[in-house]
PDB file of C-alpha atoms in Angstrom:
ATOM      1  CA  GLU C   1      19.170  -2.781 -33.945  1.00 97.00           C
ATOM      2  CA  VAL C   2      17.363  -5.532 -35.843  1.00 98.00           C
ATOM      3  CA  GLN C   3      14.164  -5.996 -34.205  1.00 98.00           C
ATOM      4  CA  LEU C   4      10.377  -6.839 -34.310  1.00 98.00           C
ATOM      5  CA  VAL C   5       8.110  -4.314 -32.194  1.00 98.00           C
ATOM      6  CA  GLN C   6       4.634  -5.437 -31.855  1.00 98.00           C
ATOM      7  CA  SER C   7       1.788  -3.364 -30.528  1.00 98.00           C
ATOM      8  CA  GLY C   8       0.343  -3.378 -27.107  1.00 98.00           C
ATOM      9  CA  ALA C   9      -2.061  -5.307 -25.044  1.00 98.00           C
ATOM     10  CA  GLU C  10      -5.455  -5.296 -26.058  1.00 98.00           C
ATOM     11  CA  VAL C  11      -8.867  -5.994 -23.988  1.00 98.00           C
ATOM     12  CA  LYS C  12     -11.964  -6.731 -25.932  1.00 98.00           C
ATOM     13  CA  LYS C  13     -15.196  -8.131 -25.814  1.00 98.00           C
ATOM     14  CA  PRO C  14     -16.517 -11.471 -27.781  1.00 98.00           C
ATOM     15  CA  GLY C  15     -17.790 -10.432 -31.372  1.00 98.00           C
ATOM     16  CA  GLU C  16     -15.499  -7.337 -31.741  1.00 98.00           C
ATOM     17  CA  SER C  17     -12.916  -6.910 -34.352  1.00 98.00           C
ATOM     18  CA  LEU C  18      -9.057  -6.449 -33.779  1.00 98.00           C
ATOM     19  CA  LYS C  19      -5.876  -5.857 -35.717  1.00 98.00           C
ATOM     20  CA  ILE C  20      -2.448  -6.104 -34.026  1.00 98.00           C
ATOM     21  CA  SER C  21       0.783  -5.370 -35.667  1.00 98.00           C
ATOM     22  CA  CYS C  22       4.336  -6.008 -35.800  1.00 98.00           C
ATOM     23  CA  LYS C  23       6.821  -3.585 -37.209  1.00 98.00           C
ATOM     24  CA  GLY C  24      10.488  -4.733 -38.555  1.00 98.00           C
ATOM     25  CA  SER C  25      13.447  -2.476 -38.124  1.00 98.00           C
ATOM     26  CA  GLY C  26      17.136  -2.907 -38.791  1.00 97.00           C
ATOM     27  CA  TYR C  27      16.782  -5.320 -41.682  1.00 97.00           C
ATOM     28  CA  SER C  28      15.248  -5.677 -45.286  1.00 97.00           C
ATOM     29  CA  PHE C  29      11.608  -6.262 -44.251  1.00 97.00           C
ATOM     30  CA  ILE C  30      10.551  -7.257 -47.698  1.00 96.00           C
ATOM     31  CA  SER C  31      13.143  -9.921 -47.859  1.00 95.00           C
ATOM     32  CA  TYR C  32      11.949 -12.264 -45.208  1.00 96.00           C
ATOM     33  CA  TRP C  33       8.789 -14.081 -44.204  1.00 96.00           C
ATOM     34  CA  ILE C  34       7.163 -12.794 -40.989  1.00 98.00           C
ATOM     35  CA  GLY C  35       4.853 -15.026 -39.173  1.00 96.00           C
ATOM     36  CA  TRP C  36       2.725 -15.290 -36.135  1.00 98.00           C
ATOM     37  CA  VAL C  37       2.577 -17.727 -33.089  1.00 98.00           C
ATOM     38  CA  ARG C  38       0.021 -18.164 -30.719  1.00 98.00           C
ATOM     39  CA  GLN C  39       0.624 -19.335 -26.937  1.00 98.00           C
ATOM     40  CA  MET C  40      -2.575 -19.781 -24.909  1.00 98.00           C
ATOM     41  CA  PRO C  41      -2.266 -19.343 -21.259  1.00 97.00           C
ATOM     42  CA  GLY C  42       0.140 -21.708 -19.940  1.00 96.00           C
ATOM     43  CA  LYS C  43       0.268 -23.636 -22.933  1.00 97.00           C
ATOM     44  CA  GLY C  44       2.752 -24.475 -25.746  1.00 97.00           C
ATOM     45  CA  LEU C  45       3.545 -22.736 -29.108  1.00 98.00           C
ATOM     46  CA  GLU C  46       0.910 -22.883 -32.088  1.00 98.00           C
ATOM     47  CA  TRP C  47       2.101 -21.678 -35.684  1.00 98.00           C
ATOM     48  CA  MET C  48      -0.606 -19.666 -37.325  1.00 98.00           C
ATOM     49  CA  GLY C  49       0.570 -18.455 -40.676  1.00 97.00           C
ATOM     50  CA  ILE C  50       3.115 -16.524 -42.461  1.00 97.00           C
ATOM     51  CA  ILE C  51       3.427 -13.479 -45.125  1.00 97.00           C
ATOM     52  CA  TYR C  52       6.236 -12.649 -47.460  1.00 97.00           C
ATOM     53  CA  PRO C  53       5.858  -8.756 -47.276  1.00 96.00           C
ATOM     54  CA  GLY C  54       7.679  -8.416 -50.735  1.00 94.00           C
ATOM     55  CA  ASP C  55       4.681  -9.859 -52.571  1.00 95.00           C
ATOM     56  CA  SER C  56       2.165 -10.455 -49.961  1.00 95.00           C
ATOM     57  CA  ASP C  57       2.190 -14.200 -50.697  1.00 97.00           C
ATOM     58  CA  THR C  58       0.324 -15.665 -47.674  1.00 98.00           C
ATOM     59  CA  ARG C  59       0.056 -19.001 -46.029  1.00 96.00           C
ATOM     60  CA  TYR C  60      -2.101 -20.297 -43.055  1.00 97.00           C
ATOM     61  CA  SER C  61      -1.956 -23.272 -40.818  1.00 97.00           C
ATOM     62  CA  PRO C  62      -5.155 -25.355 -41.521  1.00 96.00           C
ATOM     63  CA  SER C  63      -5.926 -24.957 -37.876  1.00 96.00           C
ATOM     64  CA  PHE C  64      -6.227 -21.076 -38.312  1.00 98.00           C
ATOM     65  CA  GLN C  65      -7.218 -20.653 -42.025  1.00 97.00           C
ATOM     66  CA  GLY C  66     -10.634 -18.452 -42.216  1.00 97.00           C
ATOM     67  CA  GLN C  67     -10.280 -17.559 -38.646  1.00 98.00           C
ATOM     68  CA  VAL C  68      -7.690 -14.995 -39.029  1.00 98.00           C
ATOM     69  CA  THR C  69      -5.983 -12.865 -41.612  1.00 98.00           C
ATOM     70  CA  ILE C  70      -2.488 -11.791 -42.045  1.00 98.00           C
ATOM     71  CA  SER C  71      -1.399  -8.874 -43.957  1.00 98.00           C
ATOM     72  CA  ALA C  72       1.433  -6.433 -44.435  1.00 98.00           C
ATOM     73  CA  ASP C  73       2.261  -3.097 -45.487  1.00 97.00           C
ATOM     74  CA  LYS C  74       5.698  -2.957 -46.921  1.00 96.00           C
ATOM     75  CA  SER C  75       5.845   0.883 -47.111  1.00 97.00           C
ATOM     76  CA  ILE C  76       5.837   0.979 -43.158  1.00 98.00           C
ATOM     77  CA  SER C  77       7.452  -2.422 -42.754  1.00 98.00           C
ATOM     78  CA  THR C  78       4.627  -3.756 -40.807  1.00 98.00           C
ATOM     79  CA  ALA C  79       2.788  -7.011 -40.645  1.00 98.00           C
ATOM     80  CA  TYR C  80      -0.581  -7.376 -39.027  1.00 98.00           C
ATOM     81  CA  LEU C  81      -2.924 -10.222 -37.690  1.00 98.00           C
ATOM     82  CA  GLN C  82      -6.677  -9.537 -37.360  1.00 98.00           C
ATOM     83  CA  TRP C  83      -9.875 -10.921 -36.080  1.00 98.00           C
ATOM     84  CA  SER C  84     -13.067  -9.922 -37.619  1.00 98.00           C
ATOM     85  CA  SER C  85     -15.115 -11.409 -34.636  1.00 98.00           C
ATOM     86  CA  LEU C  86     -13.255 -12.290 -31.248  1.00 98.00           C
ATOM     87  CA  LYS C  87     -14.192 -15.405 -29.215  1.00 97.00           C
ATOM     88  CA  ALA C  88     -13.304 -16.070 -25.776  1.00 97.00           C
ATOM     89  CA  SER C  89     -10.895 -18.894 -27.066  1.00 97.00           C
ATOM     90  CA  ASP C  90      -8.754 -16.193 -28.638  1.00 98.00           C
ATOM     91  CA  ASN C  91      -7.341 -15.339 -25.299  1.00 98.00           C
ATOM     92  CA  ALA C  92      -3.620 -15.532 -25.727  1.00 98.00           C
ATOM     93  CA  MET C  93      -0.176 -14.216 -26.314  1.00 98.00           C
ATOM     94  CA  TYR C  94       0.498 -13.792 -29.832  1.00 98.00           C
ATOM     95  CA  TYR C  95       4.161 -13.550 -31.147  1.00 98.00           C
ATOM     96  CA  CYS C  96       5.375 -12.349 -34.573  1.00 98.00           C
ATOM     97  CA  ALA C  97       8.653 -13.958 -35.788  1.00 98.00           C
ATOM     98  CA  ARG C  98      11.140 -13.589 -38.698  1.00 98.00           C
ATOM     99  CA  HIS C  99      11.129 -16.544 -40.665  1.00 96.00           C
ATOM    100  CA  VAL C 100      14.483 -17.723 -42.386  1.00 96.00           C
ATOM    101  CA  THR C 101      14.332 -20.041 -45.305  1.00 93.00           C
ATOM    102  CA  TRP C 102      16.394 -23.118 -45.325  1.00 88.00           C
ATOM    103  CA  GLY C 103      15.971 -25.667 -47.784  1.00 89.00           C
ATOM    104  CA  ILE C 104      12.197 -26.248 -48.047  1.00 87.00           C
ATOM    105  CA  GLY C 105      11.606 -24.962 -44.413  1.00 89.00           C
ATOM    106  CA  TRP C 106      12.128 -22.068 -42.003  1.00 92.00           C
ATOM    107  CA  TYR C 107      13.638 -21.473 -38.813  1.00 96.00           C
ATOM    108  CA  PHE C 108      12.394 -18.467 -36.575  1.00 97.00           C
ATOM    109  CA  ASP C 109      15.375 -16.433 -35.405  1.00 97.00           C
ATOM    110  CA  LEU C 110      13.787 -13.106 -34.481  1.00 98.00           C
ATOM    111  CA  TRP C 111      10.713 -12.482 -32.181  1.00 98.00           C
ATOM    112  CA  GLY C 112       8.631  -9.835 -30.963  1.00 98.00           C
ATOM    113  CA  ARG C 113       7.779  -9.559 -27.298  1.00 98.00           C
ATOM    114  CA  GLY C 114       4.410 -10.376 -27.934  1.00 98.00           C
ATOM    115  CA  THR C 115       0.899  -8.833 -27.755  1.00 98.00           C
ATOM    116  CA  LEU C 116      -1.547 -10.067 -25.149  1.00 98.00           C
ATOM    117  CA  VAL C 117      -5.031 -10.517 -26.366  1.00 98.00           C
ATOM    118  CA  THR C 118      -7.669 -10.650 -23.428  1.00 98.00           C
ATOM    119  CA  VAL C 119     -11.518 -11.441 -24.828  1.00 98.00           C
ATOM    120  CA  SER C 120     -13.808 -10.907 -21.934  1.00 96.00           C
ATOM    121  CA  SER C 121     -17.620  -9.997 -21.857  1.00 94.00           C
TER     122      SER C 121
ATOM    123  CA  ASP Y   1      -0.141 -32.391 -39.441  1.00 92.00           C
ATOM    124  CA  ILE Y   2       3.200 -33.798 -38.369  1.00 97.00           C
ATOM    125  CA  GLN Y   3       3.153 -34.505 -34.731  1.00 98.00           C
ATOM    126  CA  MET Y   4       6.065 -33.779 -32.585  1.00 98.00           C
ATOM    127  CA  THR Y   5       6.688 -35.388 -29.100  1.00 98.00           C
ATOM    128  CA  GLN Y   6       9.009 -34.410 -26.684  1.00 98.00           C
ATOM    129  CA  SER Y   7      10.120 -36.282 -23.744  1.00 98.00           C
ATOM    130  CA  PRO Y   8      10.386 -35.754 -20.832  1.00 98.00           C
ATOM    131  CA  SER Y   9       7.752 -33.216 -20.468  1.00 98.00           C
ATOM    132  CA  SER Y  10       9.504 -31.867 -17.426  1.00 97.00           C
ATOM    133  CA  LEU Y  11      12.753 -32.745 -15.474  1.00 97.00           C
ATOM    134  CA  SER Y  12      14.470 -31.408 -12.164  1.00 96.00           C
ATOM    135  CA  THR Y  13      18.078 -31.039 -12.272  1.00 95.00           C
ATOM    136  CA  SER Y  14      21.113 -29.320 -10.949  1.00 95.00           C
ATOM    137  CA  VAL Y  15      23.540 -26.751 -12.069  1.00 96.00           C
ATOM    138  CA  GLY Y  16      26.446 -28.499 -13.859  1.00 96.00           C
ATOM    139  CA  ASP Y  17      24.373 -31.464 -14.743  1.00 96.00           C
ATOM    140  CA  ARG Y  18      24.499 -32.675 -18.375  1.00 97.00           C
ATOM    141  CA  VAL Y  19      20.585 -32.550 -19.761  1.00 97.00           C
ATOM    142  CA  THR Y  20      19.039 -34.406 -22.716  1.00 98.00           C
ATOM    143  CA  ILE Y  21      15.844 -33.633 -24.322  1.00 98.00           C
ATOM    144  CA  THR Y  22      14.444 -35.783 -27.222  1.00 98.00           C
ATOM    145  CA  CYS Y  23      11.845 -35.009 -29.768  1.00 98.00           C
ATOM    146  CA  ARG Y  24      10.180 -37.546 -32.219  1.00 98.00           C
ATOM    147  CA  ALA Y  25       8.554 -36.737 -35.258  1.00 98.00           C
ATOM    148  CA  SER Y  26       5.410 -38.794 -36.458  1.00 98.00           C
ATOM    149  CA  GLN Y  27       7.102 -39.166 -40.009  1.00 98.00           C
ATOM    150  CA  ASN Y  28      10.548 -38.435 -41.531  1.00 98.00           C
ATOM    151  CA  ILE Y  29      11.276 -34.697 -41.464  1.00 97.00           C
ATOM    152  CA  SER Y  30      14.932 -35.079 -42.728  1.00 97.00           C
ATOM    153  CA  ARG Y  31      16.660 -32.388 -40.602  1.00 97.00           C
ATOM    154  CA  TYR Y  32      14.045 -29.841 -40.516  1.00 97.00           C
ATOM    155  CA  LEU Y  33      14.079 -29.583 -36.942  1.00 97.00           C
ATOM    156  CA  ASN Y  34      14.764 -26.642 -34.622  1.00 98.00           C
ATOM    157  CA  TRP Y  35      15.069 -25.945 -30.963  1.00 98.00           C
ATOM    158  CA  TYR Y  36      13.962 -22.780 -29.104  1.00 98.00           C
ATOM    159  CA  GLN Y  37      14.260 -21.860 -25.472  1.00 98.00           C
ATOM    160  CA  GLN Y  38      11.480 -19.721 -23.562  1.00 98.00           C
ATOM    161  CA  LYS Y  39      11.696 -18.169 -20.094  1.00 98.00           C
ATOM    162  CA  PRO Y  40       8.577 -17.121 -18.359  1.00 96.00           C
ATOM    163  CA  GLY Y  41       7.098 -13.853 -19.568  1.00 96.00           C
ATOM    164  CA  ARG Y  42       9.696 -13.931 -22.736  1.00 98.00           C
ATOM    165  CA  ALA Y  43       9.523 -14.680 -26.230  1.00 98.00           C
ATOM    166  CA  PRO Y  44      11.124 -18.029 -27.491  1.00 98.00           C
ATOM    167  CA  ASN Y  45      14.587 -17.830 -28.452  1.00 98.00           C
ATOM    168  CA  LEU Y  46      16.310 -19.832 -31.263  1.00 98.00           C
ATOM    169  CA  LEU Y  47      18.969 -22.214 -30.133  1.00 98.00           C
ATOM    170  CA  ILE Y  48      19.504 -24.806 -32.843  1.00 98.00           C
ATOM    171  CA  TYR Y  49      18.487 -24.710 -36.467  1.00 97.00           C
ATOM    172  CA  ALA Y  50      18.656 -27.659 -39.263  1.00 96.00           C
ATOM    173  CA  ALA Y  51      19.055 -30.054 -36.206  1.00 97.00           C
ATOM    174  CA  SER Y  52      22.563 -29.291 -35.215  1.00 97.00           C
ATOM    175  CA  SER Y  53      23.497 -25.816 -36.316  1.00 97.00           C
ATOM    176  CA  LEU Y  54      24.024 -23.516 -33.577  1.00 98.00           C
ATOM    177  CA  GLN Y  55      22.546 -20.069 -33.902  1.00 97.00           C
ATOM    178  CA  THR Y  56      25.035 -17.129 -33.617  1.00 97.00           C
ATOM    179  CA  GLY Y  57      25.273 -16.081 -29.996  1.00 97.00           C
ATOM    180  CA  VAL Y  58      24.274 -19.318 -28.373  1.00 98.00           C
ATOM    181  CA  PRO Y  59      26.585 -20.790 -25.928  1.00 98.00           C
ATOM    182  CA  SER Y  60      28.585 -23.826 -27.212  1.00 98.00           C
ATOM    183  CA  ARG Y  61      27.258 -26.030 -24.095  1.00 98.00           C
ATOM    184  CA  PHE Y  62      24.040 -26.319 -26.337  1.00 98.00           C
ATOM    185  CA  SER Y  63      24.179 -28.834 -29.137  1.00 98.00           C
ATOM    186  CA  GLY Y  64      21.431 -30.728 -31.453  1.00 98.00           C
ATOM    187  CA  SER Y  65      21.664 -33.871 -33.156  1.00 98.00           C
ATOM    188  CA  GLY Y  66      19.485 -36.486 -35.253  1.00 98.00           C
ATOM    189  CA  SER Y  67      17.830 -36.687 -38.426  1.00 98.00           C
ATOM    190  CA  GLY Y  68      14.635 -38.389 -39.813  1.00 98.00           C
ATOM    191  CA  THR Y  69      12.384 -38.750 -36.743  1.00 98.00           C
ATOM    192  CA  ASP Y  70      14.307 -38.605 -33.713  1.00 98.00           C
ATOM    193  CA  PHE Y  71      16.273 -35.787 -32.559  1.00 98.00           C
ATOM    194  CA  THR Y  72      18.148 -34.736 -29.187  1.00 98.00           C
ATOM    195  CA  LEU Y  73      18.922 -31.375 -27.831  1.00 98.00           C
ATOM    196  CA  THR Y  74      21.768 -31.582 -25.149  1.00 98.00           C
ATOM    197  CA  ILE Y  75      23.155 -29.074 -22.594  1.00 98.00           C
ATOM    198  CA  SER Y  76      26.473 -30.151 -21.614  1.00 97.00           C
ATOM    199  CA  SER Y  77      26.671 -28.551 -18.277  1.00 96.00           C
ATOM    200  CA  LEU Y  78      23.528 -26.633 -17.028  1.00 96.00           C
ATOM    201  CA  GLN Y  79      24.000 -23.224 -16.205  1.00 96.00           C
ATOM    202  CA  PRO Y  80      21.580 -21.173 -13.910  1.00 94.00           C
ATOM    203  CA  GLU Y  81      20.168 -18.960 -16.946  1.00 96.00           C
ATOM    204  CA  ASP Y  82      19.214 -22.244 -18.499  1.00 97.00           C
ATOM    205  CA  PHE Y  83      16.357 -23.208 -16.575  1.00 94.00           C
ATOM    206  CA  ALA Y  84      13.395 -22.534 -18.905  1.00 97.00           C
ATOM    207  CA  THR Y  85      10.977 -24.531 -21.375  1.00 98.00           C
ATOM    208  CA  TYR Y  86      12.526 -26.048 -24.373  1.00 98.00           C
ATOM    209  CA  TYR Y  87      10.396 -26.532 -27.718  1.00 98.00           C
ATOM    210  CA  CYS Y  88      11.391 -28.429 -30.791  1.00 98.00           C
ATOM    211  CA  GLN Y  89       9.677 -27.510 -34.013  1.00 98.00           C
ATOM    212  CA  GLN Y  90       9.362 -29.184 -37.429  1.00 98.00           C
ATOM    213  CA  SER Y  91       9.288 -27.034 -40.752  1.00 95.00           C
ATOM    214  CA  TYR Y  92       9.598 -30.058 -43.211  1.00 96.00           C
ATOM    215  CA  SER Y  93       5.612 -29.348 -43.618  1.00 94.00           C
ATOM    216  CA  THR Y  94       3.335 -26.841 -41.913  1.00 95.00           C
ATOM    217  CA  PRO Y  95       5.128 -25.993 -38.736  1.00 96.00           C
ATOM    218  CA  THR Y  96       4.483 -27.725 -35.689  1.00 97.00           C
ATOM    219  CA  PHE Y  97       6.058 -27.712 -32.306  1.00 98.00           C
ATOM    220  CA  GLY Y  98       6.361 -30.101 -29.604  1.00 98.00           C
ATOM    221  CA  GLN Y  99       4.495 -29.640 -26.219  1.00 98.00           C
ATOM    222  CA  GLY Y 100       7.764 -28.322 -24.446  1.00 98.00           C
ATOM    223  CA  THR Y 101      10.113 -29.795 -21.764  1.00 98.00           C
ATOM    224  CA  LYS Y 102      10.189 -27.599 -18.576  1.00 98.00           C
ATOM    225  CA  VAL Y 103      13.670 -27.747 -16.975  1.00 98.00           C
ATOM    226  CA  GLU Y 104      13.390 -27.148 -13.439  1.00 96.00           C
ATOM    227  CA  ILE Y 105      15.913 -26.541 -10.384  1.00 88.00           C
ATOM    228  CA  LYS Y 106      16.078 -29.842  -8.347  1.00 87.00           C
TER     229      LYS Y 106
END
């Protein structure tokens, strides 16, 4: 089955670090961009950035550049999103999504179920 | 960033109705426009890509149209499972989403 499986919910304190994961299966993981999308409670969708696991080419939204790090380990078909120092404003659901290239753009055809990150003192 | 504006923000409608949601881009994005459906507690699901191409497995009552700055998602006959929030998304440049349109039961 083609799927993206995300790591479980996390509860952290402000200032702590965190790395969440997204494991692809059922398709050639290195052949598609994988991206991350944030959804704050009761809000809309925000694109954070992407990585091409084949060569680790990484791109960030200007809104998230410097705030998070996206990485991947192609040997285990897994992408990661990490924070070095969490803030309360990082409270959100985080989705990974497979990006399919079309022309100069992408569409997101396969999504993980999401990882809920709760940051609270 | 390219801003995406959806209208309406919400609508109340009935099973069997025809529903139209519009999405306007702040600049020309050609046909780099996609539509997603999201149900409460679930991940988004791709409906339409490249403005008018129906994603595999999506019912044919969903259709998309438009190019440039103005786009439309149409549901020809609303079914009970279609009550959800719908998002447009551009990928002409750094991807951005519209604010969402919530389709509710009248």
